[in-house]
Amino acid sequence: MDCKIYTKKSFPDWIRFKVPDTNEVKRVHSLLEEIGIATVCKSALCPNRPECWSRKTATFLLLGDICSRKCSFCAVKKGQPLPPDPFEKDKIIKAVEIMGLQYIILTMVTRDDLLDGGANHISEIVLSLKEIFPERKVEVLVSDFQGDVSSLKTILKAKPDVFSHNLETVERLCPIVRDKKCSYRVSLDVLRKVKEISPETKTKSGIMVGLSETRDEVLQTLKDLDGIGCSIVTIGQYLQPTIRQLHVSDFISPDEFKFYEEWANNNLSLKVIAGPEVRSSYHADFWCKEQKE
Ligand code: SF4
């Protein structure tokens, strides 16, 4: 990829960085530390934290914070993951209760080291949340489980409201942006199989732009996702988390994001949520309800 080096000073003015350091953010941070659980919101210093937390939404990072894959855009630690925390379920339940979360997103590092990829661990947490808080929504944002159908079935038997798995990028860039064990086609197949196994489960995916993909490639990705019955797709600007990850190739204008939303609205069945600040979980509670029937 031909990438220029951008510094924060050269970012276009539509990219916002300021995280309001409100008392509420501090309060939630110390609460999570006390309980001993990780959220992606906090680990990735997501600028949308105050908004999400005030909407009673948060994304928990399950199965540790060390990933068995090495995607070149991702700042999560890589290496030999630790055994799953047997008390993680109780910690999540406690956090949901204390934070009063109404929309819970459970995400994970990829665990190729575990026989089931961590599916049982996630499934048990979803089952407990559904049992204790039947009126609250649970979304899982999970790995590809190497396309393993029994792991997908294990997750789906817990009946998450939304099954999310990110393609992350267009097909041509997948070998550069994602780990070599990841595959655009396997990821599409995972979302297709989920609809086959559990047609009533909403499926969702996400891609980042600004990695040198073309508009046609983005549209093709949307068509591919529409073709396998995916309901919601998020498109957001890629931002280099630290100097060790891929450089930003270009900043996509707000008009281009709008174009993707409108094009999908006019040509496809799925709903696209696109914008520079959009992340996989951005306003997930709202879009889950508003998605096109
Ligand atoms: S699999 Fe997920 S968590 Fe692991 S490196 Fe890739 S994007 Fe990051």
Short mmCIF file of N, CA and C and ligand atoms in Angstrom, two decimals, residues 67 69-71 73-74 76 78 108-110 168, ligand 1:
data_model
loop_
_atom_site.label_atom_id
_atom_site.label_comp_id
_atom_site.label_asym_id
_atom_site.label_seq_id
_atom_site.Cartn_x
_atom_site.Cartn_y
_atom_site.Cartn_z
N CYS A 67 -4.17 -11.65 22.00
CA CYS A 67 -4.78 -12.30 20.85
C CYS A 67 -3.81 -13.28 20.20
N ARG A 69 -3.82 -13.93 17.08
CA ARG A 69 -3.53 -13.50 15.70
C ARG A 69 -2.83 -12.14 15.72
N LYS A 70 -2.36 -11.75 14.53
CA LYS A 70 -1.56 -10.52 14.47
C LYS A 70 -2.04 -9.63 13.32
N CYS A 71 -3.21 -9.09 13.43
CA CYS A 71 -3.71 -8.20 12.38
C CYS A 71 -2.91 -6.90 12.43
N PHE A 73 -3.58 -3.87 11.67
CA PHE A 73 -4.23 -2.60 12.01
C PHE A 73 -4.56 -2.50 13.50
N CYS A 74 -4.40 -3.62 14.22
CA CYS A 74 -4.99 -3.73 15.56
C CYS A 74 -3.94 -3.62 16.66
N VAL A 76 -4.35 -4.51 19.85
CA VAL A 76 -4.48 -5.47 20.95
C VAL A 76 -3.18 -6.28 21.06
N LYS A 78 -0.45 -9.13 21.22
CA LYS A 78 -0.40 -10.40 20.52
C LYS A 78 0.53 -11.36 21.24
N MET A 108 -14.30 -10.24 21.73
CA MET A 108 -13.29 -11.19 22.17
C MET A 108 -12.00 -11.02 21.37
N VAL A 109 -10.91 -11.48 21.95
CA VAL A 109 -9.70 -11.66 21.15
C VAL A 109 -9.86 -13.02 20.45
N THR A 110 -9.14 -13.23 19.36
CA THR A 110 -9.23 -14.53 18.70
C THR A 110 -8.43 -15.55 19.52
N GLU A 168 -13.63 -6.24 8.27
CA GLU A 168 -12.55 -5.25 8.51
C GLU A 168 -12.13 -4.46 7.27
S1 SF4 B 1 -8.05 -11.08 15.49
FE1 SF4 B 1 -9.08 -9.25 16.29
S2 SF4 B 1 -8.11 -8.81 18.27
FE2 SF4 B 1 -6.79 -10.26 17.17
S3 SF4 B 1 -5.28 -8.99 16.16
FE3 SF4 B 1 -6.95 -9.34 14.68
S4 SF4 B 1 -8.38 -7.61 14.99
FE4 SF4 B 1 -6.98 -7.64 16.77
#
